[in-house]
Each structure stands twice: as C-alpha cells, then as structure tokens.
mmCIF file of C-alpha atoms in Angstrom:
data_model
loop_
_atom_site.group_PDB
_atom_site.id
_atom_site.type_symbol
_atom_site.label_atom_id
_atom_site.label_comp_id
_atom_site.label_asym_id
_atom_site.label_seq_id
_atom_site.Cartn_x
_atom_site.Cartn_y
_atom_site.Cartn_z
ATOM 1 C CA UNK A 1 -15.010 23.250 -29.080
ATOM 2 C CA UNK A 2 -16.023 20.605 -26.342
ATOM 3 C CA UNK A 3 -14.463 20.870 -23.240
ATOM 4 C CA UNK A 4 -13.137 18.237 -21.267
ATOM 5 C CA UNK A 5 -13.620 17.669 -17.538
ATOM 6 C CA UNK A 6 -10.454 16.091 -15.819
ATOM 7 C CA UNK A 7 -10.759 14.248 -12.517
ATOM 8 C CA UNK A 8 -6.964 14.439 -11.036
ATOM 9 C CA UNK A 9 -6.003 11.841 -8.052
ATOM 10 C CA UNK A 10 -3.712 12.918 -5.575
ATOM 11 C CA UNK A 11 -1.779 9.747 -4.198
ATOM 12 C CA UNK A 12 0.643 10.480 -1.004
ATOM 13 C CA UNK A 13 3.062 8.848 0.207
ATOM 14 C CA UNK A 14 4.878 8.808 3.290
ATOM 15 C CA UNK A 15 8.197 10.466 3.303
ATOM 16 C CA UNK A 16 10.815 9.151 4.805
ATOM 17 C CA UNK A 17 14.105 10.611 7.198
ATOM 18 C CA UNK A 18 17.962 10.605 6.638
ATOM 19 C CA UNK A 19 17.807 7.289 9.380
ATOM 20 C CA UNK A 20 20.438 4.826 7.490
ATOM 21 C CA UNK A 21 17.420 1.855 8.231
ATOM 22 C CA UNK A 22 14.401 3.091 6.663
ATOM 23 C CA UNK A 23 11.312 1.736 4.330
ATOM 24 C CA UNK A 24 11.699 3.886 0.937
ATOM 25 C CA UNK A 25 8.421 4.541 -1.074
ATOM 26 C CA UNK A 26 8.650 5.767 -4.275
ATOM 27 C CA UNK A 27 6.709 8.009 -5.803
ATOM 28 C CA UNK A 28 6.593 10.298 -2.501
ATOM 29 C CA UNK A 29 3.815 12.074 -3.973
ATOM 30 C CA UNK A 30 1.638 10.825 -7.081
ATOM 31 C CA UNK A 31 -1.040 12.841 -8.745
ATOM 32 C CA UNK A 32 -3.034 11.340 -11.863
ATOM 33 C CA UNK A 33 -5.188 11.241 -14.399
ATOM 34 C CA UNK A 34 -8.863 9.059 -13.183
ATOM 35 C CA UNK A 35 -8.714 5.787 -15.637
ATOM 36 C CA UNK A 36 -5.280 5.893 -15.546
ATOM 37 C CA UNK A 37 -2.647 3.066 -13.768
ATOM 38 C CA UNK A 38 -0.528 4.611 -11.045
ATOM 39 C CA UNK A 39 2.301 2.084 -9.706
ATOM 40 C CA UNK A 40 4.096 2.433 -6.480
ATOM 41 C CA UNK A 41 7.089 1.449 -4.971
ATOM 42 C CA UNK A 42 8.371 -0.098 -1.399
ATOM 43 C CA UNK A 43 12.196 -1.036 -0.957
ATOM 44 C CA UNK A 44 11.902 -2.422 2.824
ATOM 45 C CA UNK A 45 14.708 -2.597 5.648
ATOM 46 C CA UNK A 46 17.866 -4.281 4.541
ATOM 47 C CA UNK A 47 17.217 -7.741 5.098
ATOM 48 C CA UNK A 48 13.576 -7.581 6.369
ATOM 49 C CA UNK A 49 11.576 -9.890 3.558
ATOM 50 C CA UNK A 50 8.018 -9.203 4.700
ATOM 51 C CA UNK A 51 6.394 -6.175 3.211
ATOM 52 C CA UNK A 52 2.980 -4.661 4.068
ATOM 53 C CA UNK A 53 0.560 -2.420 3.090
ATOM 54 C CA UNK A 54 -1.610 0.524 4.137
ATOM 55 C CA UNK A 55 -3.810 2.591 2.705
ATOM 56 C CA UNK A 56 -5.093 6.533 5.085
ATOM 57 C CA UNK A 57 -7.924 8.139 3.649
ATOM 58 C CA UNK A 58 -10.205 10.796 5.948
ATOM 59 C CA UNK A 59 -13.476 8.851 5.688
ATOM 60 C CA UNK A 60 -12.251 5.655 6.493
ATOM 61 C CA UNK A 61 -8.750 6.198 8.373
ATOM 62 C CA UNK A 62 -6.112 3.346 7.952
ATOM 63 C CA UNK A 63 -7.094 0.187 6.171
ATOM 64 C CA UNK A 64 -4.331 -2.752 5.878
ATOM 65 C CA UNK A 65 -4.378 -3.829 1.829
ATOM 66 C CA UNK A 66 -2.010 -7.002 2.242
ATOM 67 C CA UNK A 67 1.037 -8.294 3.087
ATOM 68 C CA UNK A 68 3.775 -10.374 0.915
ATOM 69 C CA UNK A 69 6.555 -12.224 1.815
ATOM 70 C CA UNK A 70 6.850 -14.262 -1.759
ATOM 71 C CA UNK A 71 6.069 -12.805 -4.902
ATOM 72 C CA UNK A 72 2.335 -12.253 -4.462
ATOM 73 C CA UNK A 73 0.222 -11.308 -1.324
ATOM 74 C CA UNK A 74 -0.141 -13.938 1.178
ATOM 75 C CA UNK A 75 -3.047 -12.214 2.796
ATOM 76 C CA UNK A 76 -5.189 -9.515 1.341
ATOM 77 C CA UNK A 77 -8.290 -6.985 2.233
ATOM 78 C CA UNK A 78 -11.987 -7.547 0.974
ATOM 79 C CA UNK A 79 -11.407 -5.245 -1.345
ATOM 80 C CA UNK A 80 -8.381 -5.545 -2.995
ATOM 81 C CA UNK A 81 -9.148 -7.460 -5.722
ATOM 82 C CA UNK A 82 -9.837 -6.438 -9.450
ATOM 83 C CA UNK A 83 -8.021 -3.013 -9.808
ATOM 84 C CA UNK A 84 -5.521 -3.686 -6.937
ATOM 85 C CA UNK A 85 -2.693 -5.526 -7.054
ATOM 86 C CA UNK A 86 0.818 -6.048 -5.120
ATOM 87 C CA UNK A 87 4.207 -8.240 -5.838
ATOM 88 C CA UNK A 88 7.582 -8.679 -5.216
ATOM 89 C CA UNK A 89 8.962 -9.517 -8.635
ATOM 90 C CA UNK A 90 12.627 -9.718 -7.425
ATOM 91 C CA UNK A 91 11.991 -10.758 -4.018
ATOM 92 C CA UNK A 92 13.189 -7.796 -2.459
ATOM 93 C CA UNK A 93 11.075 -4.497 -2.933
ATOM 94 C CA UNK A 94 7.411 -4.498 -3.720
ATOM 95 C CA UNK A 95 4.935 -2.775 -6.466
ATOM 96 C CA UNK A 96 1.583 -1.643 -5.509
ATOM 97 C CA UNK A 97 -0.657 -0.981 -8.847
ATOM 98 C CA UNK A 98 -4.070 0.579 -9.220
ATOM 99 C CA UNK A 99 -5.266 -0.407 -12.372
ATOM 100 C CA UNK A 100 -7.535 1.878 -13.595
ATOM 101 C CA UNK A 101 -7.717 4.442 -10.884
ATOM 102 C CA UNK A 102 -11.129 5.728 -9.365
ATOM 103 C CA UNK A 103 -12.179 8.821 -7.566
ATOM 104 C CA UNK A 104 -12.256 7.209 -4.183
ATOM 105 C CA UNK A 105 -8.448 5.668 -4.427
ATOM 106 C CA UNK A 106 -7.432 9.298 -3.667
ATOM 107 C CA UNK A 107 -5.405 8.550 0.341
ATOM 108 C CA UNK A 108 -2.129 8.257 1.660
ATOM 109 C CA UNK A 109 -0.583 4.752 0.785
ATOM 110 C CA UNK A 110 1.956 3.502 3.340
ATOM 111 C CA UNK A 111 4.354 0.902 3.590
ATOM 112 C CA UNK A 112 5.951 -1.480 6.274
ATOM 113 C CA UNK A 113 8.974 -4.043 6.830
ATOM 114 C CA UNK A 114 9.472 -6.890 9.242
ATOM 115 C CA UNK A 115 11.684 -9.660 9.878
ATOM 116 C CA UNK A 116 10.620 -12.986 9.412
ATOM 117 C CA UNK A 117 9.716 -14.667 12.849
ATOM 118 C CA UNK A 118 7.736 -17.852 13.869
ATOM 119 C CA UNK A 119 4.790 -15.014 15.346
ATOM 120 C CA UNK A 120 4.349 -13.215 12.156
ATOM 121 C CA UNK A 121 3.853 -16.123 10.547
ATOM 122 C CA UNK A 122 0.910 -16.990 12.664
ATOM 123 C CA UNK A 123 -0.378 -13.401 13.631
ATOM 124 C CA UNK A 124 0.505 -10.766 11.760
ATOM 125 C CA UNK A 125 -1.806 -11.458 8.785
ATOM 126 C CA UNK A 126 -4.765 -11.297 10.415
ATOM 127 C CA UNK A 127 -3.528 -7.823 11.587
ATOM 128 C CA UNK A 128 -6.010 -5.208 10.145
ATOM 129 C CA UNK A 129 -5.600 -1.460 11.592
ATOM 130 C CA UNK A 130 -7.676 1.351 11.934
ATOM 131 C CA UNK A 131 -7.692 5.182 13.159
ATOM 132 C CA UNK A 132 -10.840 4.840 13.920
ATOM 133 C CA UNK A 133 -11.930 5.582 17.864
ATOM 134 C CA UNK A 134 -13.732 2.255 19.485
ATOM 135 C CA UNK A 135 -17.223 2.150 20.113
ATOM 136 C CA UNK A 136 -18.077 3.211 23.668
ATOM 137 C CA UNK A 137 -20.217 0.733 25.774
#
C-alpha cells in the first residue's frame, strides 16, 4: 500500500472585535489541501466601497495584493496574476481566490475598507506596505 504525502496550508486571517464598525473576513482561519482552491471573504465598513488587500508572511512581511472599488481590481501586485484573483461580484463585499494553492501561499491574508475620496483616487493605489525595517545609510 503506497502512501501518500499531504502538504496542508494554513491560511490566517485576521480576527476581528465586538466594535459595531468593523471589516469581517471570513474564513478566520483556513487550512488546506496544496492543489486545492481556497476562497476568502471581506464584508467592509458599512458604506465604505473601496476594499484592499494584504497578504503577512515571515520571510517577506506585509505585501499589498490589490485594491477594488468595481467589480475587479483596479490596481494589483507583480505577482498576483495567474492563481490569484479578487472581485466584488455584488458590489459590496469582496472574494479573494487562490486557485490552485502552493506551498509558499501559506501567510496571514488581511483586509481593509475606505471611503471613497478625491485622494484615494489619486494615491492610495500606488500604496504598497511593508514590515520590513529601511535600509540604513
């Protein structure tokens, strides 16, 4: 009898308070099967229509993925492409989908809200954060 090697993905999220205005992710935690799809959930701040997100992992810290306001990302990482993917398909809450998952999607994915004003429009996709310390001179 062959036996079978199973690569499990651990996929956090974070957890949110009792606060009555709160961004609600859903699964809070995810763990899976490598090769499989894992889809996750955002349901911004009442009202707020632009939805980002972030992915944590310990090598690389926090990476921004994209950002919708519409139905499909209006701005996107490098790498977010092919097995990646993000919508709002009601115009409200958002679906992040990895599509197969790998071994190195294994991080804590995040999610963020904002109102709509003139200066996100015009700065806050080119927002892209990281944990990382800065170079010292």
């Amino acid at each position: 009898m062959d036996s079978i090697l199973s690569c499990w993905m651990i996929f956090g999220l974070l957890g949110a308070g009792h606060m009555a205005r709160e961004v609600k992710q859903t699964p809070r935690h995810k763990i899976t099967e490598m090769g499989q799809a894992v889809t996750l959930r955002c349901d911004p701040i009442s009202g707020q229509q632009y939805i980002y997100w972030y992915r944590q992992t310990a090598d690389k810290g926090m990476e921004f993925m994209a950002y919708l306001v519409d139905k499909t990302p209006t701005d996107k990482a490098d790498f977010f492409r092919d097995r990646f993917s993000a919508e709002k398909p009601e115009g409200s809450y958002s679906n992040l989908k990895i599509d197969p998952v790998q071994l190195g999607d294994s991080a804590m994915y995040l999610c963020a809200s904002s109102e709509a004003t003139a200066s996100h429009r015009h700065f806050l996709s080119l927002q892209k954060f990281s944990t990382s310390p800065s170079p010292q001179a």
